[in-house]
Coordinates of C-alpha atoms and ligand atoms in Angstrom, one line a residue:
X6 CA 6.9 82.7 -16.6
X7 CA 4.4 80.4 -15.3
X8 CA 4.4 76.7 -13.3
X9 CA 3.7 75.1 -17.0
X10 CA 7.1 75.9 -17.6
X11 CA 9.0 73.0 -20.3
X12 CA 12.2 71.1 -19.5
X13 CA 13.8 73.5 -22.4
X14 CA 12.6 76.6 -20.7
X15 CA 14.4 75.6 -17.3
X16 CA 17.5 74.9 -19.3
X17 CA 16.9 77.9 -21.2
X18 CA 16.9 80.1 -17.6
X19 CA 19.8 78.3 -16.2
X20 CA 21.9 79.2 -19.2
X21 CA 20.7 83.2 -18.5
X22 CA 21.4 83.3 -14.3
X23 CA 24.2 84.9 -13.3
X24 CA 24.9 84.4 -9.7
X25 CA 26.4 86.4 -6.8
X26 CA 29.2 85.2 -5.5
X27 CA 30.1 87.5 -3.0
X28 CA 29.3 87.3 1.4
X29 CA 26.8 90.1 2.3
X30 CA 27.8 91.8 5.1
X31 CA 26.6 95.7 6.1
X32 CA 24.9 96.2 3.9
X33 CA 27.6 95.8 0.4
X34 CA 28.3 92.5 -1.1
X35 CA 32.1 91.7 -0.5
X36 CA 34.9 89.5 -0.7
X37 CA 36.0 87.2 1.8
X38 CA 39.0 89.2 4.0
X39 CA 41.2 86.2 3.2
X40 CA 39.9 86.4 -0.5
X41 CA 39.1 82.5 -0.7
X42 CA 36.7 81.1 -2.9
X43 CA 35.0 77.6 -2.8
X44 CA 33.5 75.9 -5.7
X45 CA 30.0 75.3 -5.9
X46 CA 29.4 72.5 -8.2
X47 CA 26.1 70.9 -9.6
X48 CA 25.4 67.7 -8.6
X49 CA 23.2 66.9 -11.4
X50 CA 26.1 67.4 -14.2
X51 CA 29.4 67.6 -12.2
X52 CA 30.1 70.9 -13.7
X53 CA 31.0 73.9 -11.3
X54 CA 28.5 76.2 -11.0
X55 CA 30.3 79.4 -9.2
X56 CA 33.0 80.2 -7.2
X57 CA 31.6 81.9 -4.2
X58 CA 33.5 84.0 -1.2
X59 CA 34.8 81.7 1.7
X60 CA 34.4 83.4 5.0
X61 CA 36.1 82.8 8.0
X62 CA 35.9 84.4 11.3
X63 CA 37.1 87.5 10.3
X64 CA 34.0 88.1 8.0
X65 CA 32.0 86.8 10.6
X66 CA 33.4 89.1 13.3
X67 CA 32.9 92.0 11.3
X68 CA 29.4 90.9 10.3
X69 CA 28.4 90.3 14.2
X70 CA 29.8 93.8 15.0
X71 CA 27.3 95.0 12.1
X72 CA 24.6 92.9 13.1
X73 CA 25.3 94.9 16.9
X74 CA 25.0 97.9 15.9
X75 CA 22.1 97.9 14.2
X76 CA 20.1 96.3 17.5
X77 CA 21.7 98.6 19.2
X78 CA 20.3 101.4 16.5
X79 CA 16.7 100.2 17.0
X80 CA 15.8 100.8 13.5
X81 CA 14.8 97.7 13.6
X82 CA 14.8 96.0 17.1
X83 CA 12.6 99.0 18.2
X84 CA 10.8 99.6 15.2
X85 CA 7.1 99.5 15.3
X86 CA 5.9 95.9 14.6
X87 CA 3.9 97.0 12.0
X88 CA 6.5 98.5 10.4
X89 CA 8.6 95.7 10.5
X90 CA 5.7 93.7 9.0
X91 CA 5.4 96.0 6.0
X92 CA 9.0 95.7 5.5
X93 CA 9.0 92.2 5.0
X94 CA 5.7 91.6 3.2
X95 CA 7.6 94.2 0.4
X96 CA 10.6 91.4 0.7
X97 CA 8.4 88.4 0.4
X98 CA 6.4 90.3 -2.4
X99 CA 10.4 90.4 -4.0
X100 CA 10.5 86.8 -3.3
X101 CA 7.2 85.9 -5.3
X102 CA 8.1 87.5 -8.2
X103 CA 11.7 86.1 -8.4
X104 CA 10.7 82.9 -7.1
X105 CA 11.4 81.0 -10.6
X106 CA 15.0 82.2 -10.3
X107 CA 15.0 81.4 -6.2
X108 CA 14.1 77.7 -7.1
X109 CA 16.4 77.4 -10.2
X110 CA 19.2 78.3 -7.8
X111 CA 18.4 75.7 -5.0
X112 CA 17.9 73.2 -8.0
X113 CA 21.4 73.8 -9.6
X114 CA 22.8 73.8 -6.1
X115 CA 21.5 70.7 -4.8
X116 CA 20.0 68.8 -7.5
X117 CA 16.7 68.5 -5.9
X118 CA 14.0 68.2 -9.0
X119 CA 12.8 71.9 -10.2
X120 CA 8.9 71.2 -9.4
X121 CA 9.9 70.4 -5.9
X122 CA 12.0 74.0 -5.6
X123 CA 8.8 75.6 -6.7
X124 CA 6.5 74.1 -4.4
X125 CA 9.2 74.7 -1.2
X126 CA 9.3 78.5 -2.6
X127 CA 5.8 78.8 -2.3
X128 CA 6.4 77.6 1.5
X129 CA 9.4 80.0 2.3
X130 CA 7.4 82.9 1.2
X131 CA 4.2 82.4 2.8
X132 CA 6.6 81.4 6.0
X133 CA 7.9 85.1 5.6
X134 CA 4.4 86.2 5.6
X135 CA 2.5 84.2 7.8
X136 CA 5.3 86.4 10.4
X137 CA 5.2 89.3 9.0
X138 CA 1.0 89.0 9.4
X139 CA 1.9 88.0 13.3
X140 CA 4.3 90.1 14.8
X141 CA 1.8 92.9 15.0
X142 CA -0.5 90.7 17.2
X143 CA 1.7 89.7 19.9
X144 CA 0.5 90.9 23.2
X145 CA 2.8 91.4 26.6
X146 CA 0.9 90.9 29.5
X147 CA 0.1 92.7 32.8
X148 CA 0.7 90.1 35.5
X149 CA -2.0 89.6 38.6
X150 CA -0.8 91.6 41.3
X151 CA -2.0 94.2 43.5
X152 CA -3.4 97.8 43.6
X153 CA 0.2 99.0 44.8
X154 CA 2.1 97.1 42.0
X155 CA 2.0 97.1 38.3
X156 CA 3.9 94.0 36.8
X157 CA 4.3 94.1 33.1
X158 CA 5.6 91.3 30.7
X159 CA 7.4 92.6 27.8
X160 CA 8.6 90.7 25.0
X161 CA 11.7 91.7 23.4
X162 CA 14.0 90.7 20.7
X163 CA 17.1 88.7 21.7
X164 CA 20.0 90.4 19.9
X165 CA 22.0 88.8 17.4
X166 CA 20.8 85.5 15.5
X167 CA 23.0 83.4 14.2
X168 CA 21.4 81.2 11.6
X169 CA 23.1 78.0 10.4
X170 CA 21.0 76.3 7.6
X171 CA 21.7 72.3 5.7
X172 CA 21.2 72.5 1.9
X173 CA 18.3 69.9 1.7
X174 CA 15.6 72.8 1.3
X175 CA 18.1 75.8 1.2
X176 CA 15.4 78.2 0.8
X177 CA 12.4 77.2 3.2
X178 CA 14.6 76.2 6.1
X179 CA 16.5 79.7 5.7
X180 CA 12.8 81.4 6.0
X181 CA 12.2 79.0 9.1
X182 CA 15.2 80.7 10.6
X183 CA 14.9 84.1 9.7
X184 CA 11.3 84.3 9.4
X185 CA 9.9 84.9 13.1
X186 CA 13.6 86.0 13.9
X187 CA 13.5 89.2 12.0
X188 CA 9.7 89.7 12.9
X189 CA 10.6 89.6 16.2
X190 CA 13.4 92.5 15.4
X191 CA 16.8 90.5 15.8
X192 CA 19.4 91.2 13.8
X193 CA 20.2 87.9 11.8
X194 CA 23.6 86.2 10.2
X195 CA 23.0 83.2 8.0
X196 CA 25.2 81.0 7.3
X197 CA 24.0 78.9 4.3
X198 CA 25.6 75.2 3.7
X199 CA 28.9 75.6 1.6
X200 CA 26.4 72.8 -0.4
X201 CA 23.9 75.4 -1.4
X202 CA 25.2 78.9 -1.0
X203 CA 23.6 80.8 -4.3
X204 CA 19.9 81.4 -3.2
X205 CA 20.5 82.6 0.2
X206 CA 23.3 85.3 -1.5
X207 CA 20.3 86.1 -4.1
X208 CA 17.8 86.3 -0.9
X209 CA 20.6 89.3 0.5
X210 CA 19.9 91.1 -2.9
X211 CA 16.2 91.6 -2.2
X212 CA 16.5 92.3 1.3
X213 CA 18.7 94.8 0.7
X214 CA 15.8 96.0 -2.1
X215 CA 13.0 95.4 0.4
X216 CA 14.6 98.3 2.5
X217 CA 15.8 96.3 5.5
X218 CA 18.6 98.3 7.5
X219 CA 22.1 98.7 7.6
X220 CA 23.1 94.5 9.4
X221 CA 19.8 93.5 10.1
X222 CA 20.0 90.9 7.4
X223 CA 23.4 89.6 6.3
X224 CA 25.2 86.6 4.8
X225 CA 28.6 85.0 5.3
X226 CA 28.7 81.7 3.2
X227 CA 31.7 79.7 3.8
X228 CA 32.4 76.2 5.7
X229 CA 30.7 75.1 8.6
X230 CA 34.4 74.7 10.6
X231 CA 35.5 78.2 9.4
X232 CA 32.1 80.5 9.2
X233 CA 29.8 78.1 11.3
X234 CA 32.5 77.4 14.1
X235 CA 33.2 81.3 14.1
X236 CA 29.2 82.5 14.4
X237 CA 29.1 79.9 17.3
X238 CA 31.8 80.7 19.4
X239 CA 31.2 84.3 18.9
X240 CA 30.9 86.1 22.4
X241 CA 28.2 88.7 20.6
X242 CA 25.8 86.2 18.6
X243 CA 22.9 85.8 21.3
X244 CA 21.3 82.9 19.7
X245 CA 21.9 79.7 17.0
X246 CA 19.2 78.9 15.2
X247 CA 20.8 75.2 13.1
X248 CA 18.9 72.8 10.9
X249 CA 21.4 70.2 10.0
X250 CA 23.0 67.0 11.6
X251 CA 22.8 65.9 15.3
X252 CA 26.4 65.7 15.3
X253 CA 26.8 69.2 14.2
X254 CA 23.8 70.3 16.6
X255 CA 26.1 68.2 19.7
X256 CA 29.2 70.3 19.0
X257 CA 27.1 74.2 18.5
X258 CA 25.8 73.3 22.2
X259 CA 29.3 73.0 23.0
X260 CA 30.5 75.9 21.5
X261 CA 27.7 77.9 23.4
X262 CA 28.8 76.5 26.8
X263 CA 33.0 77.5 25.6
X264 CA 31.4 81.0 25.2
X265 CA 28.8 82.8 25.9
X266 CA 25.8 80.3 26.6
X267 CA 23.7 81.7 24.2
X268 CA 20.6 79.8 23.3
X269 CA 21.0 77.0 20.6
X270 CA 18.3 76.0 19.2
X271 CA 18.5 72.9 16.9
X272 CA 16.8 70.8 14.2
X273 CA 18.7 67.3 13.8
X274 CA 18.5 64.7 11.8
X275 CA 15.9 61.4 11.8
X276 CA 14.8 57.8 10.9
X277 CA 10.9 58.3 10.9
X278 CA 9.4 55.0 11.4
X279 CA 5.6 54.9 9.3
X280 CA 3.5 52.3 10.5
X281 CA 0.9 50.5 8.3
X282 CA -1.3 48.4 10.1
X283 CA -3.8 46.0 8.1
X284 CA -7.0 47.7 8.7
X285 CA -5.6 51.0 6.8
X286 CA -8.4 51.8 3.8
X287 CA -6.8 52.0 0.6
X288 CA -3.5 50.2 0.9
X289 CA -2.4 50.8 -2.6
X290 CA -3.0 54.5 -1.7
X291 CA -0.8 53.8 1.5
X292 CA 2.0 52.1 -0.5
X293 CA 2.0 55.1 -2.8
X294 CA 2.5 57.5 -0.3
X295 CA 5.1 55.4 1.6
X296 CA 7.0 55.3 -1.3
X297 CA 6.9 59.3 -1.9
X298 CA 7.5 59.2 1.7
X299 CA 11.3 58.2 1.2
X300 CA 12.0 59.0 -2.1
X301 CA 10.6 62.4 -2.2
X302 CA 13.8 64.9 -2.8
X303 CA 15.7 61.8 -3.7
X304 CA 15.4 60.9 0.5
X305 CA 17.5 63.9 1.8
X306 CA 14.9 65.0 4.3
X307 CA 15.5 65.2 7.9
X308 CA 11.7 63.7 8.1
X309 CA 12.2 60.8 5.6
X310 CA 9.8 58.0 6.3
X311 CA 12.7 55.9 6.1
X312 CA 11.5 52.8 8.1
X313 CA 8.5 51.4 7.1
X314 CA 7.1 49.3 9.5
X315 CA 4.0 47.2 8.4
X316 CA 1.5 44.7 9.9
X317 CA 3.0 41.0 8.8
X318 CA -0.4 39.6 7.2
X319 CA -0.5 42.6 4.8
X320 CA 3.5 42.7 4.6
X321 CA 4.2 40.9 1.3
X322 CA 1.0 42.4 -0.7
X323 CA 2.1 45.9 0.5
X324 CA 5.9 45.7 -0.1
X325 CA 4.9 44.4 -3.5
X326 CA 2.8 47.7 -4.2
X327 CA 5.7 49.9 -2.7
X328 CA 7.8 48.2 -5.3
X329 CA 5.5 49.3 -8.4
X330 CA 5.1 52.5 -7.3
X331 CA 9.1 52.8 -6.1
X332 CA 9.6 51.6 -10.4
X333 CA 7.6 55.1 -11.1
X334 CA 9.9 57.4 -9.3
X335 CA 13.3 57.0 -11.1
X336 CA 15.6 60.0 -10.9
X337 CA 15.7 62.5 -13.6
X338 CA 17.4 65.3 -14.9
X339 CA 16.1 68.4 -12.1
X340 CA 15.4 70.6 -14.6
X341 CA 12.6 68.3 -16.1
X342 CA 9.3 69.2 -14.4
X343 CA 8.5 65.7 -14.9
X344 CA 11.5 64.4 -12.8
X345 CA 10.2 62.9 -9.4
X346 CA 13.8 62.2 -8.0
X347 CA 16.5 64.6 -8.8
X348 CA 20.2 64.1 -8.4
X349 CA 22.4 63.4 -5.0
X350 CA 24.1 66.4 -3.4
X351 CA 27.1 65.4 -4.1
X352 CA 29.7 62.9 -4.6
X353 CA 30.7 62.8 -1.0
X354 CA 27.1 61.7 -0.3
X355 CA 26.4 59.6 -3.0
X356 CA 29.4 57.4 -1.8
X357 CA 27.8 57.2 1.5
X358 CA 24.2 56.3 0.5
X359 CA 26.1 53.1 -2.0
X360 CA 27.9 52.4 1.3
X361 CA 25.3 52.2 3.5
X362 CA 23.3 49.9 0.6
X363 CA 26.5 47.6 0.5
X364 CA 25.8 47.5 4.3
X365 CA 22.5 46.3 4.8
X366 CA 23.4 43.4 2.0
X367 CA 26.1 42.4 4.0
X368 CA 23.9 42.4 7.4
X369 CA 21.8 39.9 5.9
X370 CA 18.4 42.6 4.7
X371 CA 17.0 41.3 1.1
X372 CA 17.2 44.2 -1.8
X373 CA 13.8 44.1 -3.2
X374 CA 14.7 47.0 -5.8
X375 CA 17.5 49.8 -6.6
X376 CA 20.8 49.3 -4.7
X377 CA 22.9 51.2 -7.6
X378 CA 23.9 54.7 -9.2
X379 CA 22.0 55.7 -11.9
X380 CA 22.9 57.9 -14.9
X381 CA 20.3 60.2 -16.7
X382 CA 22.4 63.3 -16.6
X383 CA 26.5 62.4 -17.6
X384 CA 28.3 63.1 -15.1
X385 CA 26.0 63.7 -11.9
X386 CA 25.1 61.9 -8.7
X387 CA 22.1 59.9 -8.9
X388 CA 20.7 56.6 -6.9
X389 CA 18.2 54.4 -7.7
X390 CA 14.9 53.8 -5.6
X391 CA 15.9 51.3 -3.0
X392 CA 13.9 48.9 -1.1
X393 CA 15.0 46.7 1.8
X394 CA 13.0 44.1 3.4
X395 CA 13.4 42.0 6.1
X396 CA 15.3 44.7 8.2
X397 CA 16.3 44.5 11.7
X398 CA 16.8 47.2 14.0
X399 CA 20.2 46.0 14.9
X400 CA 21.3 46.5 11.3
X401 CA 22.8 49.9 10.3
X402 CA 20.4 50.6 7.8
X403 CA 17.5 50.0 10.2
X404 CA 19.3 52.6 12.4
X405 CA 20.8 55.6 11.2
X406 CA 19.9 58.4 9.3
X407 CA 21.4 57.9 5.7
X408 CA 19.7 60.6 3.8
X409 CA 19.0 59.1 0.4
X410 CA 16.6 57.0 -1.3
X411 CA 16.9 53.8 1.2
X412 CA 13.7 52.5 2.3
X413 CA 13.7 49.7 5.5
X414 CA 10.6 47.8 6.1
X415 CA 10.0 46.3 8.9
X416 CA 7.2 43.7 9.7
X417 CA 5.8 43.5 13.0
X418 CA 2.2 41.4 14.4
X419 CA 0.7 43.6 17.1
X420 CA 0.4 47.0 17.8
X421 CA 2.4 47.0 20.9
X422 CA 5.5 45.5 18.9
X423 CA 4.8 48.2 16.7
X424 CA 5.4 50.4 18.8
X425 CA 8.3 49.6 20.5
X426 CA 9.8 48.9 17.1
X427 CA 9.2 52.7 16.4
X428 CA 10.5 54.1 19.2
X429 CA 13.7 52.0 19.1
X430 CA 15.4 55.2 17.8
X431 CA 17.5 57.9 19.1
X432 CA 15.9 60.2 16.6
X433 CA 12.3 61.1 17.4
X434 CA 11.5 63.9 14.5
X435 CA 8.4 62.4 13.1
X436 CA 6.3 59.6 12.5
X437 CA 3.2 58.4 10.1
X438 CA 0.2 56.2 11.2
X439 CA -1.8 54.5 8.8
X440 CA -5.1 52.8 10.3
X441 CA -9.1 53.1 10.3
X442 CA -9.1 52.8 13.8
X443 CA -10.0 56.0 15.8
X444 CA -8.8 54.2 18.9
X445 CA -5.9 52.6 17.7
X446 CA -4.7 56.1 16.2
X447 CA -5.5 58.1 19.6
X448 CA -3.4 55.2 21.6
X449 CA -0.5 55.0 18.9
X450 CA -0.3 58.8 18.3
X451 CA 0.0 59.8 22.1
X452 CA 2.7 56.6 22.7
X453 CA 4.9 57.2 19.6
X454 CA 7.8 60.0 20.6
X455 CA 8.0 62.1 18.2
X456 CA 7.9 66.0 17.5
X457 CA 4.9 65.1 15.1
X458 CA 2.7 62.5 14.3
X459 CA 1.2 62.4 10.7
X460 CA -2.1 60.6 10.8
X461 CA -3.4 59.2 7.1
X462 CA -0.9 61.2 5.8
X463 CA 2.6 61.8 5.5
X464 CA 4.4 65.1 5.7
X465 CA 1.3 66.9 6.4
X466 CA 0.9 70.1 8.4
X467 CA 1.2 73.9 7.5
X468 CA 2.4 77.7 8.6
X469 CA -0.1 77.1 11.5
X470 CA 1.7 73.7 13.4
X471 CA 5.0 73.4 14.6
X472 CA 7.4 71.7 13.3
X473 CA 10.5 69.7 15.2
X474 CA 11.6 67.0 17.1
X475 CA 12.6 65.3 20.4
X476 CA 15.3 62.9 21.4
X477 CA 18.2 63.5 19.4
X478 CA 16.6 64.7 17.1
X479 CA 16.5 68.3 18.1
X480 CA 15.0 70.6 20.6
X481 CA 13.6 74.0 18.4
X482 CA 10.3 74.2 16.9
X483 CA 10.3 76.2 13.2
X484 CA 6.7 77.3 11.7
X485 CA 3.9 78.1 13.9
X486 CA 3.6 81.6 16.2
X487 CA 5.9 79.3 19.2
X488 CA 8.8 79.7 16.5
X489 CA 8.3 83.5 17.0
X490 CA 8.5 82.9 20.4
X491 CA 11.7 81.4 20.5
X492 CA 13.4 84.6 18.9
X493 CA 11.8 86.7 21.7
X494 CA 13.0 86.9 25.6
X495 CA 10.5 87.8 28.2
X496 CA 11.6 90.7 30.4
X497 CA 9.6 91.8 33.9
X498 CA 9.4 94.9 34.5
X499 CA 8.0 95.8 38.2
X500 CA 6.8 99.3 39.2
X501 CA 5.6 100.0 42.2
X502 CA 2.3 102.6 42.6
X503 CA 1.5 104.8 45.3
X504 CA -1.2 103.2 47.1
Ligands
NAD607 P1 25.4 69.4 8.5 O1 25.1 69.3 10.0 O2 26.6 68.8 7.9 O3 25.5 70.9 8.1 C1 24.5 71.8 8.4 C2 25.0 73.2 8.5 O4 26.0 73.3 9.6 C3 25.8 73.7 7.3 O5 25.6 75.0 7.0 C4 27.3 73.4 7.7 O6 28.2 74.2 7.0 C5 27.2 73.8 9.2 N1 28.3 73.2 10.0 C6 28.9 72.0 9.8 N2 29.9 71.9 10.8 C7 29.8 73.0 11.6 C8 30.5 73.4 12.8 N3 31.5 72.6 13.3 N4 30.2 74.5 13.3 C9 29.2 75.3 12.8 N5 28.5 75.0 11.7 C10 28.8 73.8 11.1 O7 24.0 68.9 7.8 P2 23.7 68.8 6.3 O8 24.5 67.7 5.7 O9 23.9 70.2 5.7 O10 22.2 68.5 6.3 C11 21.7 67.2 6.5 C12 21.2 67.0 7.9 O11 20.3 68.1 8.3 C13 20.5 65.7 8.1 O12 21.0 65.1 9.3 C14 19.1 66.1 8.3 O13 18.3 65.3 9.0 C15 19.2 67.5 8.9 N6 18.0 68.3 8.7 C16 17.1 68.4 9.7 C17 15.9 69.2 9.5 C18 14.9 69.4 10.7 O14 14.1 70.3 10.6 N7 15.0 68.6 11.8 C19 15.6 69.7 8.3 C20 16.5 69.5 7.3 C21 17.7 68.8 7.5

């Protein structure tokens, strides 16, 4: 099967995929203790996809005591890096060639569009790789001392990772997580979203066939306030790795101080200002790629550029493009390849995005375009393109993170408004700067705060940057060899020489 894949051949595979349903925990696929199931239904239909096993903190009790054992084994923790690379190059080899079925799975979970699950499957396997390549170039050090001492600098794996993923990109943020953790020899537990369960149980399958021991890789998919709670309170999970929502991320640091103060590391949520100023070169370019900016995976993404904030004399002439090229990216069924927008997560979510729209009427913003569900697919969850103008950042849209396809533009007339208008946030995950001006980019870059700063670009960057946020908006880094970092502690050791 190749990318040039039809509409009828994705429908075609769907209809041949049988799913596992069960938690992956030392090394067998199981039932749940309690034997409760959840539904896993597809957004873009309605219709219930799988019933999948519902752990709760028995599972993940038992999986953590797995997970132990096998740091405590070393057949993995003390394993040669470059064993451990080889290891998971054979998994991410397992990932390429399944990595039709990996996207269809995220695709019926979530209802993102199928070319989009493609292209993020291409970045969770090359994120497995680029740390597989790594781990066997990580150097300790020898610290400065003198003839009668010898002070080394060891890096060594934490323990036990805990993993708690969102189901916006179910498959590349689970290979943020567990990519540098497992190349760095921890022993890791994901928890997939209860959303978006059915490629991370697939993922078990070819670790398990990749030849990755006994609880170094295992899978408990159940509710965040069951499975999640459980992994974060656990006295024997040594770090929490969590994409998802600041709110969640606030309570997992509390968890960690009620227990064991392991390390939380977290990726939060956003509301990415992108600022257009007049001199930018190509602005129908600009409009285009603010509009993909937001609507891009129907808006659920933590770095959304979800307020657009442009220059007042180009503010009608620009909102006007955004508006033609907003009319281009309906939502379609997400098993057309030619589907832009997919369908909302769920109904729970597609209630709050027509809330939040109801809002910013009633605050006094003017619709431009969208503002309603949609229908291409009977029965699933789909909103129109929506464009706001003449947003204020009192208003809630202007404000908080909705996660669907809700674009707020702002106008502002200097630079300095500009920028205080994009840093009136409590998120600072990322932000896009559009200008011709190599001054005016060095000033604006260093003064917006934000993890990242896209330049001429939005959502740029690769393997080789890192990727996270500030504020509120988290304090972990995924991508990059400083996410391998995280998963590692530094430990001294001191030997004093004979003179
Ligand atoms: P969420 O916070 O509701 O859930 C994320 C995960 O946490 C899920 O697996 C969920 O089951 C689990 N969880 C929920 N409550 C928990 C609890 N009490 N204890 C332990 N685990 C718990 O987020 P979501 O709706 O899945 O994802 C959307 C959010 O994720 C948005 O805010 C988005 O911005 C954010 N996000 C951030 C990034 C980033 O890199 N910064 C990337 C993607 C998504």
């Amino acid at each position: 099967m190749t990318a040039s894949m039809t509409h009828a051949d994705w429908q075609r595979l769907a209809g041949e995929l049988t799913h596992e349903t069960r938690a992956f925990i030392g090394q067998r696929f199981v039932e749940a203790a309690s034997g409760e199931r959840f539904a896993v239904v597809n957004p873009a239909t309605g219709e219930t996809l799988a019933e999948v096993a519902s752990c709760d903190a028995a599972d993940v009790e038992l999986a953590v005591r797995h997970a132990r054992e096998a740091y405590n084994r070393g057949d993995w923790s003390r394993l040669a890096p470059g064993k451990r690379k080889q290891a998971m190059l054979r998994l991410a080899e397992l990932m390429e060639t399944h990595k039709h079925e990996l996207a269809l799975l995220d695709t019926l979970d979530m209802g993102k569009p199928i070319m989009s699950s493609l292209g993020d499957m291409a970045g969770a396997i090359g994120c497995i790789r680029y740390n597989a390549e790594t781990i066997d170039k990580v150097y300790g050090e020898v610290a400065p001392t003198g003839e009668d001492s010898l002070g080394l600098v060891l890096r060594e794996p934490l323990g036990v990772v805990g993993s708690i993923v969102p189901w916006n990109f179910p498959m590349m943020m689970t290979a943020w997580k567990i990519g540098p953790a497992l190349a760095a020899g921890n022993s890791v537990i994901l928890k997939p979203s209860e959303k978006s369960p059915l490629s991370a149980l697939r993922l078990a399958q070819l670790a398990l066939e990749a030849g990755l021991p006994d609880g170094v890789f295992q899978v408990v998919p159940g509710f965040g306030h069951t499975a999640g709670k459980a992994l974060a309170l656990s006295m024997d999970v040594d770090c929490l790795s969590f994409t998802g929502s600041t709110g969640v991320g606030k309570q997992l640091m509390q968890y960690a101080g009620q227990s064991n103060l392991k390390r939380v590391y977290l990726e939060c949520g956003g509301k990415s200002p992108n600022l257009v100023f007049a001199d930018c070169k190509d602005l129908d370019a600009v409009a285009r790629n603010a509009a993909e900016a937001i609507f891009h995976n129907q808006g659920e993404v933590c770095i959304a550029g979800s307020r657009l904030l442009v220059e007042n004399s180009v503010r009608d002439e620009f909102v006007e493009r955004v508006l033609a090229h907003a009319e281009t990216m309906q939502p379609g069924d997400p098993l057309d390849p030619a589907s832009f927008m997919g369908a909302i997560v769920d109904e729970v979510q597609h209630k709050r995005i027509l809330d939040y729209i109801c809002q910013g009427v009633e605050e006094g913003a003017r619709l431009r375009t969208g503002g309603q569900a949609v229908n291409p697919v009977a029965g699933g969850y789909y909103v129109a393109p929506t464009v706001f103008d003449g947003v204020t950042p009192q208003m809630a849209i202007g404000r908080e993170e909705i996660f669907g396809p809700v674009l707020s533009v702002f106008g502002f007339d200097s630079e300095e408004e500009a920028v205080a208008l994009a840093n009136d946030s409590e998120y600072g995950l990322a932000a896009g700067l559009w200008s011709q001006d190599i001054d005016r980019i060095m000033r604006v870059s260093r003064r917006l705060h934000s993890g990242q700063v896209f330049v001429n670009n939005w959502a740029g960057g690769d393997m080789t940057v890192p990727f996270g946020g500030v504020k509120q908006s988290g304090n972990g880094r995924d991508k990059s060899h400083h996410s391998l970092e995280e998963y590692s502690e530094l430990k001294t050791v001191w030997m004093s020489l004979s003179p």
